[in-house]
PDB file of C-alpha atoms in Angstrom:
ATOM      1  CA  MET A   1       4.524 -79.418  11.050  1.00 49.00           C
ATOM      2  CA  ASP A   2       2.189 -80.844  13.685  1.00 53.00           C
ATOM      3  CA  GLU A   3       4.013 -83.811  15.212  1.00 56.00           C
ATOM      4  CA  ASN A   4       0.737 -85.196  16.586  1.00 58.00           C
ATOM      5  CA  ARG A   5      -0.905 -85.406  13.175  1.00 65.00           C
ATOM      6  CA  THR A   6      -2.177 -88.874  12.297  1.00 76.00           C
ATOM      7  CA  ALA A   7      -0.614 -90.488   9.254  1.00 85.00           C
ATOM      8  CA  ARG A   8      -2.945 -90.816   6.274  1.00 93.00           C
ATOM      9  CA  THR A   9      -3.535 -94.235   4.772  1.00 94.00           C
ATOM     10  CA  VAL A  10      -1.854 -94.205   1.367  1.00 96.00           C
ATOM     11  CA  VAL A  11      -1.696 -97.193  -0.966  1.00 97.00           C
ATOM     12  CA  ILE A  12       1.828 -98.192  -1.967  1.00 97.00           C
ATOM     13  CA  PRO A  13       2.098 -98.178  -5.778  1.00 98.00           C
ATOM     14  CA  ARG A  14       3.399-101.159  -7.729  1.00 96.00           C
ATOM     15  CA  ARG A  15       5.571-101.399 -10.792  1.00 94.00           C
ATOM     16  CA  ASP A  16       2.637-102.042 -13.138  1.00 95.00           C
ATOM     17  CA  ASP A  17       1.046 -98.778 -11.939  1.00 97.00           C
ATOM     18  CA  VAL A  18       3.794 -96.959 -13.856  1.00 97.00           C
ATOM     19  CA  GLU A  19       2.672 -98.530 -17.128  1.00 95.00           C
ATOM     20  CA  ASN A  20      -0.951 -97.655 -16.359  1.00 96.00           C
ATOM     21  CA  ALA A  21       0.128 -94.073 -15.683  1.00 98.00           C
ATOM     22  CA  ARG A  22       1.931 -93.940 -18.985  1.00 97.00           C
ATOM     23  CA  ARG A  23      -1.320 -94.307 -20.880  1.00 97.00           C
ATOM     24  CA  VAL A  24      -2.720 -91.263 -19.074  1.00 97.00           C
ATOM     25  CA  VAL A  25       0.430 -89.180 -19.539  1.00 98.00           C
ATOM     26  CA  ARG A  26       0.818 -90.033 -23.232  1.00 97.00           C
ATOM     27  CA  ALA A  27      -2.693 -88.792 -23.927  1.00 97.00           C
ATOM     28  CA  HIS A  28      -1.722 -85.261 -22.835  1.00 97.00           C
ATOM     29  CA  LEU A  29       2.070 -84.843 -23.024  1.00 98.00           C
ATOM     30  CA  ARG A  30       4.756 -85.451 -25.589  1.00 97.00           C
ATOM     31  CA  PRO A  31       7.874 -87.316 -24.439  1.00 98.00           C
ATOM     32  CA  THR A  32      10.525 -84.883 -23.273  1.00 98.00           C
ATOM     33  CA  PRO A  33      13.801 -84.966 -25.209  1.00 98.00           C
ATOM     34  CA  VAL A  34      17.179 -86.252 -24.090  1.00 98.00           C
ATOM     35  CA  ASP A  35      20.368 -84.326 -24.763  1.00 98.00           C
ATOM     36  CA  PRO A  36      22.748 -87.309 -24.919  1.00 98.00           C
ATOM     37  CA  GLY A  37      26.003 -85.568 -24.029  1.00 98.00           C
ATOM     38  CA  ALA A  38      28.792 -88.080 -23.575  1.00 97.00           C
ATOM     39  CA  GLY A  39      26.815 -89.944 -20.908  1.00 97.00           C
ATOM     40  CA  THR A  40      29.598 -89.479 -18.352  1.00 98.00           C
ATOM     41  CA  PRO A  41      29.486 -87.872 -14.890  1.00 98.00           C
ATOM     42  CA  ASP A  42      31.133 -84.701 -16.177  1.00 97.00           C
ATOM     43  CA  ASP A  43      29.031 -84.598 -19.383  1.00 98.00           C
ATOM     44  CA  PRO A  44      25.813 -86.457 -18.528  1.00 98.00           C
ATOM     45  CA  ALA A  45      22.854 -87.137 -20.740  1.00 98.00           C
ATOM     46  CA  LEU A  46      20.074 -84.745 -19.735  1.00 98.00           C
ATOM     47  CA  LYS A  47      16.428 -85.786 -19.562  1.00 99.00           C
ATOM     48  CA  LEU A  48      14.839 -82.386 -20.105  1.00 98.00           C
ATOM     49  CA  GLU A  49      11.721 -82.337 -17.957  1.00 98.00           C
ATOM     50  CA  SER A  50      12.318 -78.593 -17.821  1.00 98.00           C
ATOM     51  CA  LEU A  51      10.663 -78.501 -21.262  1.00 98.00           C
ATOM     52  CA  GLN A  52       7.286 -79.689 -19.984  1.00 98.00           C
ATOM     53  CA  PRO A  53       4.441 -77.195 -20.644  1.00 97.00           C
ATOM     54  CA  THR A  54       4.415 -76.282 -16.938  1.00 96.00           C
ATOM     55  CA  GLY A  55       8.206 -76.128 -16.754  1.00 96.00           C
ATOM     56  CA  SER A  56       8.490 -79.207 -14.527  1.00 97.00           C
ATOM     57  CA  PHE A  57       8.134 -82.994 -14.371  1.00 98.00           C
ATOM     58  CA  LYS A  58       5.410 -82.573 -11.746  1.00 98.00           C
ATOM     59  CA  VAL A  59       2.732 -82.385 -14.438  1.00 98.00           C
ATOM     60  CA  ARG A  60       3.117 -86.145 -15.028  1.00 98.00           C
ATOM     61  CA  GLY A  61       2.050 -87.226 -11.565  1.00 98.00           C
ATOM     62  CA  ALA A  62      -0.578 -84.504 -11.420  1.00 98.00           C
ATOM     63  CA  LEU A  63      -2.259 -85.720 -14.614  1.00 98.00           C
ATOM     64  CA  ASN A  64      -2.339 -89.295 -13.372  1.00 98.00           C
ATOM     65  CA  ALA A  65      -3.693 -88.313  -9.959  1.00 98.00           C
ATOM     66  CA  VAL A  66      -6.345 -85.894 -11.210  1.00 97.00           C
ATOM     67  CA  ALA A  67      -7.499 -88.480 -13.760  1.00 97.00           C
ATOM     68  CA  ALA A  68      -7.963 -90.975 -10.909  1.00 97.00           C
ATOM     69  CA  ALA A  69      -9.628 -88.531  -8.488  1.00 96.00           C
ATOM     70  CA  PRO A  70     -13.143 -89.615  -7.417  1.00 92.00           C
ATOM     71  CA  ALA A  71     -14.500 -86.071  -7.759  1.00 86.00           C
ATOM     72  CA  PRO A  72     -13.704 -83.183 -10.119  1.00 87.00           C
ATOM     73  CA  ARG A  73     -12.656 -80.843  -7.280  1.00 94.00           C
ATOM     74  CA  VAL A  74      -9.137 -81.336  -5.934  1.00 97.00           C
ATOM     75  CA  VAL A  75      -6.891 -79.507  -3.489  1.00 97.00           C
ATOM     76  CA  THR A  76      -3.137 -79.667  -3.064  1.00 97.00           C
ATOM     77  CA  ALA A  77      -0.171 -78.041  -1.359  1.00 95.00           C
ATOM     78  CA  SER A  78       2.843 -77.094  -3.403  1.00 92.00           C
ATOM     79  CA  ALA A  79       6.074 -75.148  -3.448  1.00 84.00           C
ATOM     80  CA  GLY A  80       4.876 -74.195  -6.938  1.00 88.00           C
ATOM     81  CA  ASN A  81       5.644 -76.829  -9.574  1.00 93.00           C
ATOM     82  CA  HIS A  82       3.207 -79.480  -8.353  1.00 95.00           C
ATOM     83  CA  GLY A  83       0.528 -76.797  -8.136  1.00 94.00           C
ATOM     84  CA  LEU A  84       1.198 -75.840 -11.744  1.00 95.00           C
ATOM     85  CA  GLY A  85       0.902 -79.493 -12.696  1.00 96.00           C
ATOM     86  CA  VAL A  86      -2.385 -79.961 -10.849  1.00 97.00           C
ATOM     87  CA  ALA A  87      -3.790 -76.776 -12.400  1.00 95.00           C
ATOM     88  CA  PHE A  88      -2.767 -77.973 -15.883  1.00 95.00           C
ATOM     89  CA  ALA A  89      -4.283 -81.393 -15.231  1.00 97.00           C
ATOM     90  CA  ALA A  90      -7.544 -80.031 -13.859  1.00 95.00           C
ATOM     91  CA  ASN A  91      -7.908 -77.712 -16.845  1.00 93.00           C
ATOM     92  CA  ALA A  92      -7.123 -80.535 -19.289  1.00 95.00           C
ATOM     93  CA  LEU A  93      -9.526 -82.981 -17.643  1.00 95.00           C
ATOM     94  CA  GLY A  94     -12.395 -80.608 -16.891  1.00 94.00           C
ATOM     95  CA  GLY A  95     -11.879 -80.344 -13.149  1.00 94.00           C
ATOM     96  CA  LYS A  96     -11.268 -77.570 -10.652  1.00 95.00           C
ATOM     97  CA  ALA A  97      -8.220 -77.142  -8.434  1.00 96.00           C
ATOM     98  CA  THR A  98      -7.325 -75.252  -5.284  1.00 97.00           C
ATOM     99  CA  VAL A  99      -3.579 -74.858  -4.777  1.00 96.00           C
ATOM    100  CA  VAL A 100      -2.127 -73.852  -1.417  1.00 96.00           C
ATOM    101  CA  VAL A 101       1.376 -72.368  -1.531  1.00 94.00           C
ATOM    102  CA  PRO A 102       3.494 -70.918   1.268  1.00 93.00           C
ATOM    103  CA  ARG A 103       3.808 -67.144   1.361  1.00 93.00           C
ATOM    104  CA  THR A 104       7.520 -67.683   0.668  1.00 90.00           C
ATOM    105  CA  ALA A 105       6.909 -69.546  -2.620  1.00 89.00           C
ATOM    106  CA  SER A 106       8.988 -68.551  -5.645  1.00 88.00           C
ATOM    107  CA  ALA A 107       7.501 -65.657  -7.600  1.00 88.00           C
ATOM    108  CA  ALA A 108       8.407 -67.474 -10.819  1.00 88.00           C
ATOM    109  CA  LYS A 109       5.924 -70.181  -9.845  1.00 88.00           C
ATOM    110  CA  THR A 110       3.164 -68.145  -8.195  1.00 89.00           C
ATOM    111  CA  ASP A 111       3.068 -65.699 -11.102  1.00 90.00           C
ATOM    112  CA  ARG A 112       2.448 -68.608 -13.474  1.00 89.00           C
ATOM    113  CA  LEU A 113      -0.215 -70.050 -11.165  1.00 91.00           C
ATOM    114  CA  ARG A 114      -2.112 -66.751 -11.170  1.00 89.00           C
ATOM    115  CA  ARG A 115      -2.399 -66.976 -14.962  1.00 89.00           C
ATOM    116  CA  LEU A 116      -4.191 -70.327 -14.757  1.00 89.00           C
ATOM    117  CA  ASP A 117      -7.785 -71.223 -13.905  1.00 87.00           C
ATOM    118  CA  VAL A 118      -7.035 -72.175 -10.309  1.00 91.00           C
ATOM    119  CA  ASP A 119      -7.980 -71.014  -6.816  1.00 94.00           C
ATOM    120  CA  LEU A 120      -4.650 -69.918  -5.348  1.00 95.00           C
ATOM    121  CA  VAL A 121      -4.346 -69.788  -1.560  1.00 95.00           C
ATOM    122  CA  ARG A 122      -1.240 -68.480   0.226  1.00 95.00           C
ATOM    123  CA  ALA A 123      -0.847 -69.930   3.713  1.00 95.00           C
ATOM    124  CA  GLY A 124       2.073 -70.361   6.092  1.00 95.00           C
ATOM    125  CA  GLU A 125       5.730 -69.469   5.864  1.00 93.00           C
ATOM    126  CA  SER A 126       6.938 -72.895   4.717  1.00 92.00           C
ATOM    127  CA  PHE A 127       5.827 -75.847   2.642  1.00 90.00           C
ATOM    128  CA  ASP A 128       5.100 -77.760   5.856  1.00 92.00           C
ATOM    129  CA  GLU A 129       2.590 -75.115   6.974  1.00 95.00           C
ATOM    130  CA  ALA A 130       1.016 -74.888   3.519  1.00 94.00           C
ATOM    131  CA  GLU A 131       0.632 -78.669   3.492  1.00 94.00           C
ATOM    132  CA  GLU A 132      -1.112 -78.665   6.868  1.00 94.00           C
ATOM    133  CA  HIS A 133      -3.501 -75.969   5.637  1.00 96.00           C
ATOM    134  CA  ALA A 134      -4.299 -77.888   2.443  1.00 96.00           C
ATOM    135  CA  LEU A 135      -4.962 -81.115   4.345  1.00 95.00           C
ATOM    136  CA  ALA A 136      -7.294 -79.301   6.744  1.00 95.00           C
ATOM    137  CA  LEU A 137      -9.078 -77.655   3.812  1.00 95.00           C
ATOM    138  CA  ALA A 138      -9.570 -81.025   2.107  1.00 95.00           C
ATOM    139  CA  GLU A 139     -10.962 -82.565   5.295  1.00 93.00           C
ATOM    140  CA  ALA A 140     -13.355 -79.671   5.903  1.00 95.00           C
ATOM    141  CA  SER A 141     -14.581 -79.434   2.296  1.00 93.00           C
ATOM    142  CA  GLY A 142     -14.605 -83.075   1.269  1.00 93.00           C
ATOM    143  CA  TRP A 143     -12.413 -82.295  -1.742  1.00 94.00           C
ATOM    144  CA  CYS A 144      -9.854 -84.842  -2.924  1.00 96.00           C
ATOM    145  CA  TYR A 145      -6.366 -84.090  -1.599  1.00 97.00           C
ATOM    146  CA  ILE A 146      -3.463 -84.794  -3.953  1.00 97.00           C
ATOM    147  CA  SER A 147      -0.076 -84.842  -2.274  1.00 97.00           C
ATOM    148  CA  ALA A 148       2.934 -83.609  -4.213  1.00 95.00           C
ATOM    149  CA  TYR A 149       4.776 -86.831  -3.295  1.00 97.00           C
ATOM    150  CA  ASN A 150       2.819 -89.124  -0.943  1.00 97.00           C
ATOM    151  CA  ASP A 151       0.275 -90.379  -3.462  1.00 98.00           C
ATOM    152  CA  PRO A 152       0.378 -93.633  -5.479  1.00 98.00           C
ATOM    153  CA  TYR A 153      -0.887 -91.990  -8.675  1.00 98.00           C
ATOM    154  CA  VAL A 154       1.602 -89.136  -8.405  1.00 98.00           C
ATOM    155  CA  ILE A 155       4.481 -91.555  -7.797  1.00 98.00           C
ATOM    156  CA  ALA A 156       3.476 -93.769 -10.720  1.00 98.00           C
ATOM    157  CA  GLY A 157       3.118 -90.724 -12.959  1.00 98.00           C
ATOM    158  CA  GLN A 158       6.650 -89.580 -12.181  1.00 98.00           C
ATOM    159  CA  GLY A 159       7.899 -93.065 -13.041  1.00 98.00           C
ATOM    160  CA  THR A 160       6.806 -92.555 -16.641  1.00 98.00           C
ATOM    161  CA  ILE A 161      10.058 -90.639 -17.146  1.00 98.00           C
ATOM    162  CA  GLY A 162      11.775 -94.008 -16.938  1.00 98.00           C
ATOM    163  CA  ALA A 163       9.389 -95.571 -19.422  1.00 96.00           C
ATOM    164  CA  GLU A 164      10.400 -92.869 -21.912  1.00 98.00           C
ATOM    165  CA  LEU A 165      14.090 -93.439 -21.215  1.00 97.00           C
ATOM    166  CA  ASP A 166      13.579 -97.071 -22.256  1.00 95.00           C
ATOM    167  CA  GLU A 167      12.860 -95.821 -25.769  1.00 96.00           C
ATOM    168  CA  GLN A 168      15.475 -93.059 -25.814  1.00 97.00           C
ATOM    169  CA  LEU A 169      18.687 -94.574 -24.412  1.00 97.00           C
ATOM    170  CA  ASP A 170      20.336 -97.973 -24.346  1.00 93.00           C
ATOM    171  CA  GLY A 171      21.394 -99.393 -20.987  1.00 87.00           C
ATOM    172  CA  PRO A 172      22.983 -99.868 -18.629  1.00 97.00           C
ATOM    173  CA  LEU A 173      21.976 -96.556 -17.043  1.00 98.00           C
ATOM    174  CA  THR A 174      22.565 -94.554 -13.895  1.00 98.00           C
ATOM    175  CA  VAL A 175      19.584 -92.205 -13.550  1.00 98.00           C
ATOM    176  CA  VAL A 176      20.164 -89.309 -11.165  1.00 98.00           C
ATOM    177  CA  CYS A 177      17.224 -87.280  -9.869  1.00 98.00           C
ATOM    178  CA  ALA A 178      16.313 -84.741  -7.225  1.00 98.00           C
ATOM    179  CA  ILE A 179      14.648 -85.673  -3.926  1.00 98.00           C
ATOM    180  CA  GLY A 180      12.340 -83.377  -1.984  1.00 97.00           C
ATOM    181  CA  GLY A 181       9.458 -85.502  -0.738  1.00 96.00           C
ATOM    182  CA  GLY A 182      10.650 -88.481  -2.769  1.00 98.00           C
ATOM    183  CA  GLY A 183       7.889 -88.837  -5.342  1.00 98.00           C
ATOM    184  CA  LEU A 184      10.191 -88.650  -8.363  1.00 98.00           C
ATOM    185  CA  ALA A 185      12.829 -90.969  -6.900  1.00 98.00           C
ATOM    186  CA  SER A 186      10.115 -93.430  -5.844  1.00 98.00           C
ATOM    187  CA  GLY A 187       8.556 -93.469  -9.297  1.00 98.00           C
ATOM    188  CA  LEU A 188      11.877 -93.953 -11.049  1.00 98.00           C
ATOM    189  CA  ALA A 189      12.904 -96.607  -8.543  1.00 96.00           C
ATOM    190  CA  LEU A 190       9.652 -98.499  -9.168  1.00 96.00           C
ATOM    191  CA  TRP A 191      10.308 -98.382 -12.913  1.00 97.00           C
ATOM    192  CA  ALA A 192      13.840 -99.690 -12.342  1.00 96.00           C
ATOM    193  CA  ALA A 193      12.873-102.324  -9.742  1.00 95.00           C
ATOM    194  CA  GLY A 194      14.223-105.750 -10.605  1.00 84.00           C
ATOM    195  CA  ARG A 195      16.400-104.467 -13.458  1.00 90.00           C
ATOM    196  CA  ALA A 196      20.116-105.131 -13.144  1.00 93.00           C
ATOM    197  CA  ASP A 197      20.931-102.569 -15.861  1.00 96.00           C
ATOM    198  CA  VAL A 198      19.458 -99.476 -14.145  1.00 97.00           C
ATOM    199  CA  ARG A 199      20.605 -97.670 -11.007  1.00 98.00           C
ATOM    200  CA  VAL A 200      18.622 -94.799  -9.483  1.00 98.00           C
ATOM    201  CA  VAL A 201      20.446 -92.162  -7.439  1.00 98.00           C
ATOM    202  CA  GLY A 202      18.579 -89.531  -5.440  1.00 98.00           C
ATOM    203  CA  VAL A 203      20.022 -86.111  -4.634  1.00 98.00           C
ATOM    204  CA  GLU A 204      18.897 -83.768  -1.856  1.00 98.00           C
ATOM    205  CA  ALA A 205      19.916 -80.229  -1.078  1.00 98.00           C
ATOM    206  CA  ALA A 206      22.044 -80.332   2.073  1.00 98.00           C
ATOM    207  CA  ALA A 207      19.705 -77.701   3.516  1.00 98.00           C
ATOM    208  CA  SER A 208      16.727 -80.099   3.450  1.00 98.00           C
ATOM    209  CA  THR A 209      17.316 -83.814   4.040  1.00 98.00           C
ATOM    210  CA  ALA A 210      13.944 -85.159   5.164  1.00 98.00           C
ATOM    211  CA  VAL A 211      13.957 -88.327   3.062  1.00 98.00           C
ATOM    212  CA  SER A 212      17.549 -89.473   3.601  1.00 98.00           C
ATOM    213  CA  THR A 213      17.172 -88.826   7.328  1.00 98.00           C
ATOM    214  CA  ALA A 214      14.007 -90.933   7.410  1.00 98.00           C
ATOM    215  CA  VAL A 215      15.644 -93.703   5.378  1.00 98.00           C
ATOM    216  CA  ALA A 216      18.618 -93.805   7.758  1.00 97.00           C
ATOM    217  CA  ALA A 217      16.394 -93.841  10.838  1.00 97.00           C
ATOM    218  CA  GLY A 218      13.784 -96.221   9.452  1.00 95.00           C
ATOM    219  CA  ARG A 219      11.065 -93.697  10.293  1.00 94.00           C
ATOM    220  CA  ARG A 220      10.130 -90.082   9.682  1.00 95.00           C
ATOM    221  CA  VAL A 221      12.328 -87.690  11.640  1.00 96.00           C
ATOM    222  CA  PRO A 222      11.618 -83.937  11.431  1.00 96.00           C
ATOM    223  CA  VAL A 223      14.645 -82.025  10.150  1.00 97.00           C
ATOM    224  CA  GLU A 224      15.601 -78.395  10.235  1.00 97.00           C
ATOM    225  CA  VAL A 225      15.140 -76.857   6.794  1.00 96.00           C
ATOM    226  CA  GLY A 226      17.485 -74.100   5.748  1.00 97.00           C
ATOM    227  CA  PRO A 227      17.358 -71.613   2.893  1.00 96.00           C
ATOM    228  CA  THR A 228      18.250 -73.126  -0.470  1.00 97.00           C
ATOM    229  CA  LEU A 229      18.265 -72.298  -4.171  1.00 97.00           C
ATOM    230  CA  ALA A 230      16.488 -75.644  -4.570  1.00 97.00           C
ATOM    231  CA  ASP A 231      13.272 -74.262  -3.093  1.00 94.00           C
ATOM    232  CA  GLY A 232      11.238 -77.023  -4.731  1.00 93.00           C
ATOM    233  CA  LEU A 233      12.985 -79.574  -2.509  1.00 96.00           C
ATOM    234  CA  ALA A 234      12.691 -77.717   0.783  1.00 94.00           C
ATOM    235  CA  GLY A 235      10.436 -79.095   3.516  1.00 93.00           C
ATOM    236  CA  ASN A 236       9.661 -82.019   5.749  1.00 95.00           C
ATOM    237  CA  ILE A 237       7.474 -84.972   4.767  1.00 96.00           C
ATOM    238  CA  GLU A 238       4.127 -85.929   6.184  1.00 94.00           C
ATOM    239  CA  PRO A 239       3.863 -88.792   8.705  1.00 94.00           C
ATOM    240  CA  GLY A 240       3.772 -92.228   7.102  1.00 95.00           C
ATOM    241  CA  SER A 241       4.883 -91.092   3.643  1.00 97.00           C
ATOM    242  CA  VAL A 242       5.200 -94.185   1.453  1.00 97.00           C
ATOM    243  CA  THR A 243       8.101 -92.612  -0.419  1.00 98.00           C
ATOM    244  CA  VAL A 244      10.482 -93.406   2.450  1.00 98.00           C
ATOM    245  CA  GLY A 245      10.007 -97.162   2.132  1.00 97.00           C
ATOM    246  CA  LEU A 246      10.134 -97.093  -1.659  1.00 97.00           C
ATOM    247  CA  VAL A 247      13.365 -95.093  -1.720  1.00 98.00           C
ATOM    248  CA  ALA A 248      14.909 -97.265   0.984  1.00 97.00           C
ATOM    249  CA  ARG A 249      14.026-100.449  -0.883  1.00 96.00           C
ATOM    250  CA  TYR A 250      14.722 -99.534  -4.486  1.00 96.00           C
ATOM    251  CA  ALA A 251      17.047 -96.511  -4.779  1.00 97.00           C
ATOM    252  CA  HIS A 252      20.735 -97.383  -5.071  1.00 97.00           C
ATOM    253  CA  GLN A 253      22.343 -94.272  -3.568  1.00 98.00           C
ATOM    254  CA  LEU A 254      21.347 -91.051  -1.789  1.00 98.00           C
ATOM    255  CA  VAL A 255      23.639 -88.021  -1.754  1.00 98.00           C
ATOM    256  CA  THR A 256      23.427 -84.338  -0.834  1.00 98.00           C
ATOM    257  CA  VAL A 257      24.778 -81.216  -2.514  1.00 98.00           C
ATOM    258  CA  THR A 258      25.743 -77.818  -1.161  1.00 98.00           C
ATOM    259  CA  GLU A 259      24.494 -74.445  -2.292  1.00 98.00           C
ATOM    260  CA  ASP A 260      27.818 -73.737  -4.014  1.00 98.00           C
ATOM    261  CA  GLU A 261      27.523 -77.023  -5.910  1.00 98.00           C
ATOM    262  CA  ILE A 262      23.974 -76.130  -6.985  1.00 98.00           C
ATOM    263  CA  ARG A 263      25.177 -72.754  -8.266  1.00 98.00           C
ATOM    264  CA  ALA A 264      27.961 -74.428 -10.202  1.00 98.00           C
ATOM    265  CA  ALA A 265      25.453 -76.798 -11.800  1.00 98.00           C
ATOM    266  CA  LEU A 266      23.148 -73.936 -12.817  1.00 98.00           C
ATOM    267  CA  ARG A 267      26.109 -72.203 -14.468  1.00 98.00           C
ATOM    268  CA  TYR A 268      27.189 -75.415 -16.211  1.00 98.00           C
ATOM    269  CA  LEU A 269      23.699 -76.049 -17.580  1.00 98.00           C
ATOM    270  CA  ALA A 270      23.381 -72.492 -18.886  1.00 98.00           C
ATOM    271  CA  ALA A 271      26.914 -71.909 -20.176  1.00 97.00           C
ATOM    272  CA  GLU A 272      27.985 -75.376 -21.310  1.00 97.00           C
ATOM    273  CA  ARG A 273      24.715 -77.016 -22.321  1.00 98.00           C
ATOM    274  CA  GLY A 274      22.429 -74.056 -23.098  1.00 98.00           C
ATOM    275  CA  TYR A 275      19.565 -74.829 -20.701  1.00 98.00           C
ATOM    276  CA  VAL A 276      17.753 -72.856 -18.028  1.00 98.00           C
ATOM    277  CA  ALA A 277      17.087 -74.822 -14.857  1.00 98.00           C
ATOM    278  CA  GLU A 278      15.849 -73.977 -11.403  1.00 97.00           C
ATOM    279  CA  GLY A 279      17.840 -74.978  -8.347  1.00 98.00           C
ATOM    280  CA  ALA A 280      15.904 -78.198  -7.756  1.00 98.00           C
ATOM    281  CA  GLY A 281      16.296 -79.125 -11.404  1.00 98.00           C
ATOM    282  CA  ALA A 282      20.061 -78.721 -11.207  1.00 98.00           C
ATOM    283  CA  VAL A 283      20.839 -80.830  -8.120  1.00 98.00           C
ATOM    284  CA  PRO A 284      21.406 -84.097 -10.062  1.00 98.00           C
ATOM    285  CA  VAL A 285      23.964 -82.321 -12.229  1.00 98.00           C
ATOM    286  CA  ALA A 286      25.480 -80.751  -9.111  1.00 98.00           C
ATOM    287  CA  ALA A 287      26.068 -84.192  -7.589  1.00 98.00           C
ATOM    288  CA  LEU A 288      27.622 -85.506 -10.788  1.00 98.00           C
ATOM    289  CA  LEU A 289      29.966 -82.551 -11.289  1.00 98.00           C
ATOM    290  CA  ALA A 290      31.034 -82.847  -7.638  1.00 98.00           C
ATOM    291  CA  GLY A 291      31.938 -86.518  -8.139  1.00 98.00           C
ATOM    292  CA  LYS A 292      29.428 -87.786  -5.605  1.00 98.00           C
ATOM    293  CA  VAL A 293      27.637 -90.406  -7.727  1.00 98.00           C
ATOM    294  CA  ALA A 294      28.760 -94.011  -8.171  1.00 95.00           C
ATOM    295  CA  ALA A 295      28.073 -94.287 -11.891  1.00 95.00           C
ATOM    296  CA  HIS A 296      27.281 -97.481 -13.806  1.00 94.00           C
ATOM    297  CA  GLY A 297      26.952 -97.325 -17.581  1.00 97.00           C
ATOM    298  CA  ARG A 298      25.538 -94.232 -19.262  1.00 98.00           C
ATOM    299  CA  VAL A 299      24.744 -91.419 -16.826  1.00 98.00           C
ATOM    300  CA  VAL A 300      21.429 -89.530 -17.102  1.00 98.00           C
ATOM    301  CA  ALA A 301      20.538 -86.463 -15.031  1.00 98.00           C
ATOM    302  CA  VAL A 302      16.848 -85.588 -14.824  1.00 99.00           C
ATOM    303  CA  VAL A 303      16.670 -81.810 -15.212  1.00 98.00           C
ATOM    304  CA  SER A 304      13.359 -81.646 -13.441  1.00 98.00           C
ATOM    305  CA  GLY A 305      12.344 -77.983 -13.770  1.00 98.00           C
ATOM    306  CA  ARG A 306      13.108 -74.530 -15.130  1.00 97.00           C
ATOM    307  CA  ASN A 307      10.906 -72.240 -13.014  1.00 94.00           C
ATOM    308  CA  ILE A 308      13.447 -69.799 -11.621  1.00 95.00           C
ATOM    309  CA  THR A 309      13.150 -66.019 -11.583  1.00 93.00           C
ATOM    310  CA  ALA A 310      15.301 -64.134 -14.066  1.00 94.00           C
ATOM    311  CA  ALA A 311      16.820 -62.192 -11.174  1.00 95.00           C
ATOM    312  CA  ALA A 312      17.845 -65.341  -9.288  1.00 95.00           C
ATOM    313  CA  LEU A 313      19.405 -66.941 -12.357  1.00 97.00           C
ATOM    314  CA  ALA A 314      21.167 -63.722 -13.345  1.00 96.00           C
ATOM    315  CA  SER A 315      22.625 -63.444  -9.845  1.00 96.00           C
ATOM    316  CA  VAL A 316      24.050 -66.977 -10.026  1.00 97.00           C
ATOM    317  CA  LEU A 317      25.509 -66.439 -13.495  1.00 96.00           C
ATOM    318  CA  ALA A 318      26.965 -63.045 -12.607  1.00 94.00           C
ATOM    319  CA  ALA A 319      28.621 -64.481  -9.518  1.00 91.00           C
ATOM    320  CA  GLY A 320      30.213 -67.151 -11.672  1.00 81.00           C
ATOM    321  CA  GLU A 321      31.592 -64.527 -14.060  1.00 76.00           C
ATOM    322  CA  ALA A 322      33.100 -62.655 -11.120  1.00 66.00           C
ATOM    323  CA  GLU A 323      34.842 -65.651  -9.545  1.00 62.00           C
ATOM    324  CA  PRO A 324      37.982 -65.749 -11.766  1.00 51.00           C
ATOM    325  CA  ALA A 325      38.630 -62.028 -11.216  1.00 43.00           C
ATOM    326  CA  ALA A 326      38.137 -62.388  -7.486  1.00 38.00           C
ATOM    327  CA  SER A 327      40.694 -65.182  -7.308  1.00 37.00           C
ATOM    328  CA  SER A 328      43.328 -63.515  -9.483  1.00 30.00           C
TER     329      SER A 328
END
């Protein structure tokens, strides 16, 4: 990522923006279900955003942002799920979308994007490079750029998950979610702001810790990004991202999980609970199973996406089956 790039001016969303976003989201999406489990760290309630029509929570913020866009043509950068959300939103609202993905993007996500009415551009070897390309394309074309995380409408849209939880579960709650760029954690933290009965915990893959590093430093600090099953969380954040301040102010805890812990969570979700999740969607469960979350009241893990290739999931499950034999 270009360290000399000027930070964009992005409006910081407010708590009432989440309620405004809910009206947009409700017009196009059904509430996602909750599997209540026991509501404990080792058997959490699951908010199944993996059952969204695009396979990910990202469609919420995308709908809200596309609805607010000043022109019908939008452009975005995505590791895959946000692009699917923007494509869905543009199709639903009569717009047109260009989605820039890195050449390393998951085939599970790019294959789905190719089936939609969207201009798909592959650029760069990482999300950071794809993001730079998308920003340059927006500036050159005059199209509206919609960030996957650093956008007030996207953040507010993600916060509508919390508004649904209000109707689905009694408090107090500890809501555990994934952090990549911080849009989901920021939206949930805005929803929970000022409420003594809700804690929001954000979970990063240890291979990509852009937000927690920025929160600790009080400013954006570029981090080295390693390979991870949670590909949807991998990447740095753009200069001046408003998610850093929102997470620092409102989130209650930030933790990281290892690749082995992510694999264990994917196996737990499939074998014990019967759900397919991608790596990024499993990191909240990974943190809970590893005992890393300070829980208060009923525990809810946001299973944020399911877009994983069959081969990748089969590899994780097969490795889990082999472990007892290997240790005997």
